[in-house]
Amino acid sequence: MIDYDLKKIRALAFDVDGVLSTNNVYLFSNDGQPIRTANIKDGYALQLAVKRELQVAIITGGRSPLVRQRYERLGLQNIFDGVSVKIDCFYQWCESANLRPEEVLYMGDDIPDYEVMKACGCPVCPYDAAVEIKEISCYISSCCGGEGCVRDVVEQVLRAKGFWMNGLNDKVAFGW
């Protein structure tokens, strides 16, 4: 279980490669864009968090129209891609969304996430994160990146807030 008062969490933010997708990308020569995976259960949990009025953001160094399209279809409005300095983006997002850093859970897996994880209230990571990231995390998921780690932490937050399995008749769309 996450060692943090999850009732204080108002926002969730995630890296893409190694968190929302596996650590592997498939390279194809036709357009130069790497192909990424996406976990359906992660997607379900994210769109439910949006529906339950949590702020949800993606902060990634990568830039992929398909990644943007997938998460926009799930209802995410704060998708920051092509970000070279994540901490600056994190603080700008917090300010624009009227969030305090301690109200944010951030899941990252590698060195580019380090500063944000030191700044946010609840730093968490996938099982296969870099050692330096594991050392500063208050929770290490039992799932690897792209294999349910996002579902793991989102579900814990929603359960702590009483939003998980509450209103089973709510219509929840998947997006894809």
PDB file of N, CA and C in Angstrom, residues 18-107:
ATOM      1  N   GLY A  18       7.957   3.535 -20.065  1.00  0.00           N
ATOM      2  CA  GLY A  18       8.380   2.882 -18.834  1.00  0.00           C
ATOM      3  C   GLY A  18       7.356   2.973 -17.715  1.00  0.00           C
ATOM      4  N   VAL A  19       6.279   3.733 -17.935  1.00  0.00           N
ATOM      5  CA  VAL A  19       5.204   3.849 -16.936  1.00  0.00           C
ATOM      6  C   VAL A  19       3.863   3.470 -17.586  1.00  0.00           C
ATOM      7  N   LEU A  20       3.379   4.315 -18.500  1.00  0.00           N
ATOM      8  CA  LEU A  20       2.142   4.003 -19.216  1.00  0.00           C
ATOM      9  C   LEU A  20       2.378   3.002 -20.342  1.00  0.00           C
ATOM     10  N   SER A  21       3.608   2.843 -20.741  1.00  0.00           N
ATOM     11  CA  SER A  21       3.980   1.814 -21.715  1.00  0.00           C
ATOM     12  C   SER A  21       5.196   1.077 -21.172  1.00  0.00           C
ATOM     13  N   THR A  22       5.523  -0.027 -21.803  1.00  0.00           N
ATOM     14  CA  THR A  22       6.673  -0.798 -21.352  1.00  0.00           C
ATOM     15  C   THR A  22       7.959  -0.031 -21.636  1.00  0.00           C
ATOM     16  N   ASN A  23       9.055  -0.539 -21.137  1.00  0.00           N
ATOM     17  CA  ASN A  23      10.363   0.062 -21.381  1.00  0.00           C
ATOM     18  C   ASN A  23      10.837  -0.135 -22.813  1.00  0.00           C
ATOM     19  N   ASN A  24      10.123  -0.917 -23.582  1.00  0.00           N
ATOM     20  CA  ASN A  24      10.527  -1.215 -24.952  1.00  0.00           C
ATOM     21  C   ASN A  24       9.689  -0.413 -25.942  1.00  0.00           C
ATOM     22  N   VAL A  25      10.313   0.056 -26.990  1.00  0.00           N
ATOM     23  CA  VAL A  25       9.591   0.647 -28.105  1.00  0.00           C
ATOM     24  C   VAL A  25       9.998  -0.112 -29.357  1.00  0.00           C
ATOM     25  N   TYR A  26       9.042  -0.270 -30.249  1.00  0.00           N
ATOM     26  CA  TYR A  26       9.301  -0.964 -31.500  1.00  0.00           C
ATOM     27  C   TYR A  26       9.543   0.088 -32.574  1.00  0.00           C
ATOM     28  N   LEU A  27      10.649  -0.013 -33.247  1.00  0.00           N
ATOM     29  CA  LEU A  27      11.018   0.980 -34.245  1.00  0.00           C
ATOM     30  C   LEU A  27      10.678   0.468 -35.644  1.00  0.00           C
ATOM     31  N   PHE A  28      10.001   1.308 -36.409  1.00  0.00           N
ATOM     32  CA  PHE A  28       9.658   0.994 -37.782  1.00  0.00           C
ATOM     33  C   PHE A  28      10.182   2.104 -38.668  1.00  0.00           C
ATOM     34  N   SER A  29      10.578   1.773 -39.864  1.00  0.00           N
ATOM     35  CA  SER A  29      11.242   2.752 -40.709  1.00  0.00           C
ATOM     36  C   SER A  29      10.290   3.621 -41.523  1.00  0.00           C
ATOM     37  N   ASN A  30       9.005   3.303 -41.591  1.00  0.00           N
ATOM     38  CA  ASN A  30       8.118   4.038 -42.485  1.00  0.00           C
ATOM     39  C   ASN A  30       7.907   5.498 -42.091  1.00  0.00           C
ATOM     40  N   ASP A  31       7.759   5.816 -40.832  1.00  0.00           N
ATOM     41  CA  ASP A  31       7.604   7.222 -40.444  1.00  0.00           C
ATOM     42  C   ASP A  31       8.534   7.631 -39.306  1.00  0.00           C
ATOM     43  N   GLY A  32       9.352   6.720 -38.837  1.00  0.00           N
ATOM     44  CA  GLY A  32      10.324   7.053 -37.799  1.00  0.00           C
ATOM     45  C   GLY A  32       9.773   7.125 -36.391  1.00  0.00           C
ATOM     46  N   GLN A  33       8.465   6.926 -36.212  1.00  0.00           N
ATOM     47  CA  GLN A  33       7.856   7.000 -34.895  1.00  0.00           C
ATOM     48  C   GLN A  33       7.915   5.633 -34.213  1.00  0.00           C
ATOM     49  N   PRO A  34       8.385   5.577 -32.969  1.00  0.00           N
ATOM     50  CA  PRO A  34       8.362   4.300 -32.259  1.00  0.00           C
ATOM     51  C   PRO A  34       6.929   3.898 -31.912  1.00  0.00           C
ATOM     52  N   ILE A  35       6.684   2.610 -31.885  1.00  0.00           N
ATOM     53  CA  ILE A  35       5.386   2.077 -31.506  1.00  0.00           C
ATOM     54  C   ILE A  35       5.444   1.740 -30.020  1.00  0.00           C
ATOM     55  N   ARG A  36       4.425   2.167 -29.280  1.00  0.00           N
ATOM     56  CA  ARG A  36       4.364   1.927 -27.846  1.00  0.00           C
ATOM     57  C   ARG A  36       3.169   1.047 -27.517  1.00  0.00           C
ATOM     58  N   THR A  37       3.231   0.419 -26.372  1.00  0.00           N
ATOM     59  CA  THR A  37       2.108  -0.377 -25.890  1.00  0.00           C
ATOM     60  C   THR A  37       1.269   0.466 -24.936  1.00  0.00           C
ATOM     61  N   ALA A  38       0.049   0.018 -24.685  1.00  0.00           N
ATOM     62  CA  ALA A  38      -0.811   0.674 -23.701  1.00  0.00           C
ATOM     63  C   ALA A  38      -1.625  -0.405 -23.004  1.00  0.00           C
ATOM     64  N   ASN A  39      -1.740  -0.296 -21.698  1.00  0.00           N
ATOM     65  CA  ASN A  39      -2.440  -1.287 -20.900  1.00  0.00           C
ATOM     66  C   ASN A  39      -3.908  -0.872 -20.752  1.00  0.00           C
ATOM     67  N   ILE A  40      -4.818  -1.768 -21.104  1.00  0.00           N
ATOM     68  CA  ILE A  40      -6.251  -1.462 -21.059  1.00  0.00           C
ATOM     69  C   ILE A  40      -6.717  -1.160 -19.634  1.00  0.00           C
ATOM     70  N   LYS A  41      -6.238  -1.907 -18.643  1.00  0.00           N
ATOM     71  CA  LYS A  41      -6.659  -1.662 -17.259  1.00  0.00           C
ATOM     72  C   LYS A  41      -6.125  -0.330 -16.745  1.00  0.00           C
ATOM     73  N   ASP A  42      -4.916   0.051 -17.167  1.00  0.00           N
ATOM     74  CA  ASP A  42      -4.419   1.400 -16.843  1.00  0.00           C
ATOM     75  C   ASP A  42      -5.374   2.443 -17.405  1.00  0.00           C
ATOM     76  N   GLY A  43      -5.775   2.253 -18.662  1.00  0.00           N
ATOM     77  CA  GLY A  43      -6.684   3.197 -19.318  1.00  0.00           C
ATOM     78  C   GLY A  43      -8.015   3.308 -18.609  1.00  0.00           C
ATOM     79  N   TYR A  44      -8.568   2.173 -18.190  1.00  0.00           N
ATOM     80  CA  TYR A  44      -9.833   2.200 -17.458  1.00  0.00           C
ATOM     81  C   TYR A  44      -9.706   3.030 -16.188  1.00  0.00           C
ATOM     82  N   ALA A  45      -8.642   2.777 -15.433  1.00  0.00           N
ATOM     83  CA  ALA A  45      -8.450   3.499 -14.174  1.00  0.00           C
ATOM     84  C   ALA A  45      -8.261   4.996 -14.425  1.00  0.00           C
ATOM     85  N   LEU A  46      -7.525   5.357 -15.460  1.00  0.00           N
ATOM     86  CA  LEU A  46      -7.297   6.783 -15.748  1.00  0.00           C
ATOM     87  C   LEU A  46      -8.593   7.494 -16.097  1.00  0.00           C
ATOM     88  N   GLN A  47      -9.401   6.906 -16.965  1.00  0.00           N
ATOM     89  CA  GLN A  47     -10.635   7.596 -17.340  1.00  0.00           C
ATOM     90  C   GLN A  47     -11.600   7.656 -16.171  1.00  0.00           C
ATOM     91  N   LEU A  48     -11.549   6.661 -15.281  1.00  0.00           N
ATOM     92  CA  LEU A  48     -12.396   6.712 -14.084  1.00  0.00           C
ATOM     93  C   LEU A  48     -11.927   7.830 -13.151  1.00  0.00           C
ATOM     94  N   ALA A  49     -10.603   8.001 -13.028  1.00  0.00           N
ATOM     95  CA  ALA A  49     -10.077   9.103 -12.206  1.00  0.00           C
ATOM     96  C   ALA A  49     -10.532  10.449 -12.752  1.00  0.00           C
ATOM     97  N   VAL A  50     -10.512  10.603 -14.074  1.00  0.00           N
ATOM     98  CA  VAL A  50     -10.985  11.850 -14.695  1.00  0.00           C
ATOM     99  C   VAL A  50     -12.465  12.043 -14.397  1.00  0.00           C
ATOM    100  N   LYS A  51     -13.232  10.971 -14.552  1.00  0.00           N
ATOM    101  CA  LYS A  51     -14.677  11.043 -14.286  1.00  0.00           C
ATOM    102  C   LYS A  51     -14.955  11.423 -12.837  1.00  0.00           C
ATOM    103  N   ARG A  52     -14.093  10.976 -11.933  1.00  0.00           N
ATOM    104  CA  ARG A  52     -14.249  11.289 -10.510  1.00  0.00           C
ATOM    105  C   ARG A  52     -13.614  12.631 -10.145  1.00  0.00           C
ATOM    106  N   GLU A  53     -13.281  13.411 -11.172  1.00  0.00           N
ATOM    107  CA  GLU A  53     -12.831  14.799 -11.043  1.00  0.00           C
ATOM    108  C   GLU A  53     -11.459  14.978 -10.418  1.00  0.00           C
ATOM    109  N   LEU A  54     -10.602  13.972 -10.575  1.00  0.00           N
ATOM    110  CA  LEU A  54      -9.196  14.177 -10.243  1.00  0.00           C
ATOM    111  C   LEU A  54      -8.525  14.817 -11.451  1.00  0.00           C
ATOM    112  N   GLN A  55      -7.572  15.682 -11.197  1.00  0.00           N
ATOM    113  CA  GLN A  55      -6.751  16.210 -12.280  1.00  0.00           C
ATOM    114  C   GLN A  55      -5.786  15.102 -12.689  1.00  0.00           C
ATOM    115  N   VAL A  56      -5.648  14.859 -13.972  1.00  0.00           N
ATOM    116  CA  VAL A  56      -4.722  13.835 -14.449  1.00  0.00           C
ATOM    117  C   VAL A  56      -3.886  14.436 -15.562  1.00  0.00           C
ATOM    118  N   ALA A  57      -2.569  14.244 -15.452  1.00  0.00           N
ATOM    119  CA  ALA A  57      -1.653  14.801 -16.448  1.00  0.00           C
ATOM    120  C   ALA A  57      -0.647  13.753 -16.897  1.00  0.00           C
ATOM    121  N   ILE A  58      -0.153  13.965 -18.085  1.00  0.00           N
ATOM    122  CA  ILE A  58       0.978  13.220 -18.614  1.00  0.00           C
ATOM    123  C   ILE A  58       2.076  14.232 -18.877  1.00  0.00           C
ATOM    124  N   ILE A  59       3.274  13.919 -18.393  1.00  0.00           N
ATOM    125  CA  ILE A  59       4.446  14.759 -18.648  1.00  0.00           C
ATOM    126  C   ILE A  59       5.508  13.842 -19.232  1.00  0.00           C
ATOM    127  N   THR A  60       5.795  14.012 -20.524  1.00  0.00           N
ATOM    128  CA  THR A  60       6.699  13.107 -21.215  1.00  0.00           C
ATOM    129  C   THR A  60       7.661  13.849 -22.134  1.00  0.00           C
ATOM    130  N   GLY A  61       8.818  13.295 -22.253  1.00  0.00           N
ATOM    131  CA  GLY A  61       9.794  13.848 -23.186  1.00  0.00           C
ATOM    132  C   GLY A  61       9.502  13.449 -24.618  1.00  0.00           C
ATOM    133  N   GLY A  62       8.776  12.361 -24.790  1.00  0.00           N
ATOM    134  CA  GLY A  62       8.441  11.891 -26.134  1.00  0.00           C
ATOM    135  C   GLY A  62       7.349  12.728 -26.761  1.00  0.00           C
ATOM    136  N   ARG A  63       7.221  12.555 -28.053  1.00  0.00           N
ATOM    137  CA  ARG A  63       6.174  13.272 -28.785  1.00  0.00           C
ATOM    138  C   ARG A  63       5.581  12.287 -29.791  1.00  0.00           C
ATOM    139  N   SER A  64       4.350  11.879 -29.551  1.00  0.00           N
ATOM    140  CA  SER A  64       3.687  10.918 -30.416  1.00  0.00           C
ATOM    141  C   SER A  64       2.213  11.283 -30.556  1.00  0.00           C
ATOM    142  N   PRO A  65       1.757  11.510 -31.775  1.00  0.00           N
ATOM    143  CA  PRO A  65       0.333  11.799 -31.967  1.00  0.00           C
ATOM    144  C   PRO A  65      -0.575  10.670 -31.466  1.00  0.00           C
ATOM    145  N   LEU A  66      -0.131   9.428 -31.577  1.00  0.00           N
ATOM    146  CA  LEU A  66      -0.955   8.311 -31.114  1.00  0.00           C
ATOM    147  C   LEU A  66      -1.075   8.283 -29.600  1.00  0.00           C
ATOM    148  N   VAL A  67      -0.005   8.611 -28.899  1.00  0.00           N
ATOM    149  CA  VAL A  67      -0.066   8.680 -27.437  1.00  0.00           C
ATOM    150  C   VAL A  67      -1.050   9.780 -27.029  1.00  0.00           C
ATOM    151  N   ARG A  68      -0.908  10.946 -27.626  1.00  0.00           N
ATOM    152  CA  ARG A  68      -1.822  12.060 -27.324  1.00  0.00           C
ATOM    153  C   ARG A  68      -3.269  11.655 -27.602  1.00  0.00           C
ATOM    154  N   GLN A  69      -3.502  11.047 -28.746  1.00  0.00           N
ATOM    155  CA  GLN A  69      -4.854  10.655 -29.141  1.00  0.00           C
ATOM    156  C   GLN A  69      -5.453   9.655 -28.147  1.00  0.00           C
ATOM    157  N   ARG A  70      -4.670   8.658 -27.758  1.00  0.00           N
ATOM    158  CA  ARG A  70      -5.179   7.658 -26.810  1.00  0.00           C
ATOM    159  C   ARG A  70      -5.640   8.295 -25.514  1.00  0.00           C
ATOM    160  N   TYR A  71      -4.812   9.157 -24.935  1.00  0.00           N
ATOM    161  CA  TYR A  71      -5.147   9.693 -23.617  1.00  0.00           C
ATOM    162  C   TYR A  71      -6.175  10.818 -23.688  1.00  0.00           C
ATOM    163  N   GLU A  72      -6.239  11.515 -24.790  1.00  0.00           N
ATOM    164  CA  GLU A  72      -7.340  12.470 -24.962  1.00  0.00           C
ATOM    165  C   GLU A  72      -8.673  11.741 -25.040  1.00  0.00           C
ATOM    166  N   ARG A  73      -8.697  10.591 -25.717  1.00  0.00           N
ATOM    167  CA  ARG A  73      -9.929   9.794 -25.799  1.00  0.00           C
ATOM    168  C   ARG A  73     -10.368   9.273 -24.441  1.00  0.00           C
ATOM    169  N   LEU A  74      -9.433   9.134 -23.529  1.00  0.00           N
ATOM    170  CA  LEU A  74      -9.781   8.705 -22.174  1.00  0.00           C
ATOM    171  C   LEU A  74     -10.195   9.880 -21.285  1.00  0.00           C
ATOM    172  N   GLY A  75     -10.160  11.083 -21.831  1.00  0.00           N
ATOM    173  CA  GLY A  75     -10.616  12.252 -21.097  1.00  0.00           C
ATOM    174  C   GLY A  75      -9.521  13.109 -20.491  1.00  0.00           C
ATOM    175  N   LEU A  76      -8.260  12.747 -20.682  1.00  0.00           N
ATOM    176  CA  LEU A  76      -7.162  13.560 -20.140  1.00  0.00           C
ATOM    177  C   LEU A  76      -7.031  14.841 -20.951  1.00  0.00           C
ATOM    178  N   GLN A  77      -6.929  15.958 -20.251  1.00  0.00           N
ATOM    179  CA  GLN A  77      -6.794  17.252 -20.906  1.00  0.00           C
ATOM    180  C   GLN A  77      -5.409  17.850 -20.740  1.00  0.00           C
ATOM    181  N   ASN A  78      -4.652  17.336 -19.811  1.00  0.00           N
ATOM    182  CA  ASN A  78      -3.321  17.880 -19.522  1.00  0.00           C
ATOM    183  C   ASN A  78      -2.251  16.908 -20.019  1.00  0.00           C
ATOM    184  N   ILE A  79      -1.965  17.001 -21.298  1.00  0.00           N
ATOM    185  CA  ILE A  79      -0.964  16.140 -21.915  1.00  0.00           C
ATOM    186  C   ILE A  79       0.176  17.030 -22.380  1.00  0.00           C
ATOM    187  N   PHE A  80       1.300  16.899 -21.697  1.00  0.00           N
ATOM    188  CA  PHE A  80       2.471  17.722 -21.988  1.00  0.00           C
ATOM    189  C   PHE A  80       3.525  16.815 -22.602  1.00  0.00           C
ATOM    190  N   ASP A  81       3.718  16.936 -23.916  1.00  0.00           N
ATOM    191  CA  ASP A  81       4.687  16.080 -24.580  1.00  0.00           C
ATOM    192  C   ASP A  81       5.831  16.919 -25.136  1.00  0.00           C
ATOM    193  N   GLY A  82       6.931  16.252 -25.439  1.00  0.00           N
ATOM    194  CA  GLY A  82       8.114  16.957 -25.916  1.00  0.00           C
ATOM    195  C   GLY A  82       8.755  17.803 -24.833  1.00  0.00           C
ATOM    196  N   VAL A  83       8.553  17.429 -23.571  1.00  0.00           N
ATOM    197  CA  VAL A  83       9.036  18.216 -22.435  1.00  0.00           C
ATOM    198  C   VAL A  83      10.477  17.815 -22.118  1.00  0.00           C
ATOM    199  N   SER A  84      11.378  18.766 -22.220  1.00  0.00           N
ATOM    200  CA  SER A  84      12.783  18.445 -21.935  1.00  0.00           C
ATOM    201  C   SER A  84      13.133  18.646 -20.461  1.00  0.00           C
ATOM    202  N   VAL A  85      12.475  19.590 -19.784  1.00  0.00           N
ATOM    203  CA  VAL A  85      12.706  19.822 -18.354  1.00  0.00           C
ATOM    204  C   VAL A  85      11.359  19.643 -17.650  1.00  0.00           C
ATOM    205  N   LYS A  86      11.156  18.464 -17.103  1.00  0.00           N
ATOM    206  CA  LYS A  86       9.850  18.118 -16.545  1.00  0.00           C
ATOM    207  C   LYS A  86       9.481  18.931 -15.310  1.00  0.00           C
ATOM    208  N   ILE A  87      10.455  19.323 -14.506  1.00  0.00           N
ATOM    209  CA  ILE A  87      10.141  20.044 -13.276  1.00  0.00           C
ATOM    210  C   ILE A  87       9.498  21.396 -13.576  1.00  0.00           C
ATOM    211  N   ASP A  88       9.953  22.068 -14.617  1.00  0.00           N
ATOM    212  CA  ASP A  88       9.349  23.348 -14.997  1.00  0.00           C
ATOM    213  C   ASP A  88       7.894  23.154 -15.414  1.00  0.00           C
ATOM    214  N   CYS A  89       7.660  22.136 -16.214  1.00  0.00           N
ATOM    215  CA  CYS A  89       6.299  21.815 -16.655  1.00  0.00           C
ATOM    216  C   CYS A  89       5.420  21.463 -15.458  1.00  0.00           C
ATOM    217  N   PHE A  90       5.951  20.678 -14.541  1.00  0.00           N
ATOM    218  CA  PHE A  90       5.209  20.276 -13.347  1.00  0.00           C
ATOM    219  C   PHE A  90       4.754  21.496 -12.550  1.00  0.00           C
ATOM    220  N   TYR A  91       5.666  22.415 -12.278  1.00  0.00           N
ATOM    221  CA  TYR A  91       5.298  23.607 -11.495  1.00  0.00           C
ATOM    222  C   TYR A  91       4.301  24.489 -12.246  1.00  0.00           C
ATOM    223  N   GLN A  92       4.457  24.613 -13.559  1.00  0.00           N
ATOM    224  CA  GLN A  92       3.507  25.406 -14.353  1.00  0.00           C
ATOM    225  C   GLN A  92       2.119  24.783 -14.318  1.00  0.00           C
ATOM    226  N   TRP A  93       2.072  23.459 -14.440  1.00  0.00           N
ATOM    227  CA  TRP A  93       0.781  22.766 -14.375  1.00  0.00           C
ATOM    228  C   TRP A  93       0.150  22.945 -13.002  1.00  0.00           C
ATOM    229  N   CYS A  94       0.921  22.765 -11.949  1.00  0.00           N
ATOM    230  CA  CYS A  94       0.388  22.941 -10.594  1.00  0.00           C
ATOM    231  C   CYS A  94      -0.193  24.347 -10.422  1.00  0.00           C
ATOM    232  N   GLU A  95       0.542  25.329 -10.878  1.00  0.00           N
ATOM    233  CA  GLU A  95       0.061  26.710 -10.744  1.00  0.00           C
ATOM    234  C   GLU A  95      -1.220  26.924 -11.539  1.00  0.00           C
ATOM    235  N   SER A  96      -1.263  26.462 -12.776  1.00  0.00           N
ATOM    236  CA  SER A  96      -2.447  26.693 -13.611  1.00  0.00           C
ATOM    237  C   SER A  96      -3.664  25.905 -13.117  1.00  0.00           C
ATOM    238  N   ALA A  97      -3.439  24.764 -12.476  1.00  0.00           N
ATOM    239  CA  ALA A  97      -4.530  23.933 -11.969  1.00  0.00           C
ATOM    240  C   ALA A  97      -4.840  24.206 -10.496  1.00  0.00           C
ATOM    241  N   ASN A  98      -4.163  25.201  -9.917  1.00  0.00           N
ATOM    242  CA  ASN A  98      -4.359  25.557  -8.513  1.00  0.00           C
ATOM    243  C   ASN A  98      -4.097  24.360  -7.584  1.00  0.00           C
ATOM    244  N   LEU A  99      -2.961  23.690  -7.843  1.00  0.00           N
ATOM    245  CA  LEU A  99      -2.565  22.540  -7.048  1.00  0.00           C
ATOM    246  C   LEU A  99      -1.320  22.852  -6.242  1.00  0.00           C
ATOM    247  N   ARG A 100      -1.249  22.307  -5.050  1.00  0.00           N
ATOM    248  CA  ARG A 100      -0.006  22.320  -4.284  1.00  0.00           C
ATOM    249  C   ARG A 100       0.736  21.024  -4.612  1.00  0.00           C
ATOM    250  N   PRO A 101       2.055  21.050  -4.713  1.00  0.00           N
ATOM    251  CA  PRO A 101       2.792  19.821  -5.043  1.00  0.00           C
ATOM    252  C   PRO A 101       2.458  18.640  -4.140  1.00  0.00           C
ATOM    253  N   GLU A 102       2.176  18.892  -2.868  1.00  0.00           N
ATOM    254  CA  GLU A 102       1.865  17.785  -1.964  1.00  0.00           C
ATOM    255  C   GLU A 102       0.517  17.128  -2.270  1.00  0.00           C
ATOM    256  N   GLU A 103      -0.274  17.722  -3.158  1.00  0.00           N
ATOM    257  CA  GLU A 103      -1.556  17.145  -3.563  1.00  0.00           C
ATOM    258  C   GLU A 103      -1.430  16.271  -4.810  1.00  0.00           C
ATOM    259  N   VAL A 104      -0.200  16.101  -5.280  1.00  0.00           N
ATOM    260  CA  VAL A 104       0.030  15.389  -6.533  1.00  0.00           C
ATOM    261  C   VAL A 104       0.776  14.074  -6.302  1.00  0.00           C
ATOM    262  N   LEU A 105       0.250  13.007  -6.882  1.00  0.00           N
ATOM    263  CA  LEU A 105       0.956  11.740  -6.996  1.00  0.00           C
ATOM    264  C   LEU A 105       1.586  11.729  -8.382  1.00  0.00           C
ATOM    265  N   TYR A 106       2.885  11.461  -8.443  1.00  0.00           N
ATOM    266  CA  TYR A 106       3.586  11.380  -9.725  1.00  0.00           C
ATOM    267  C   TYR A 106       4.244  10.016  -9.843  1.00  0.00           C
ATOM    268  N   MET A 107       4.034   9.367 -10.991  1.00  0.00           N
ATOM    269  CA  MET A 107       4.681   8.083 -11.249  1.00  0.00           C
ATOM    270  C   MET A 107       5.679   8.247 -12.376  1.00  0.00           C
TER     271      MET A 107
END
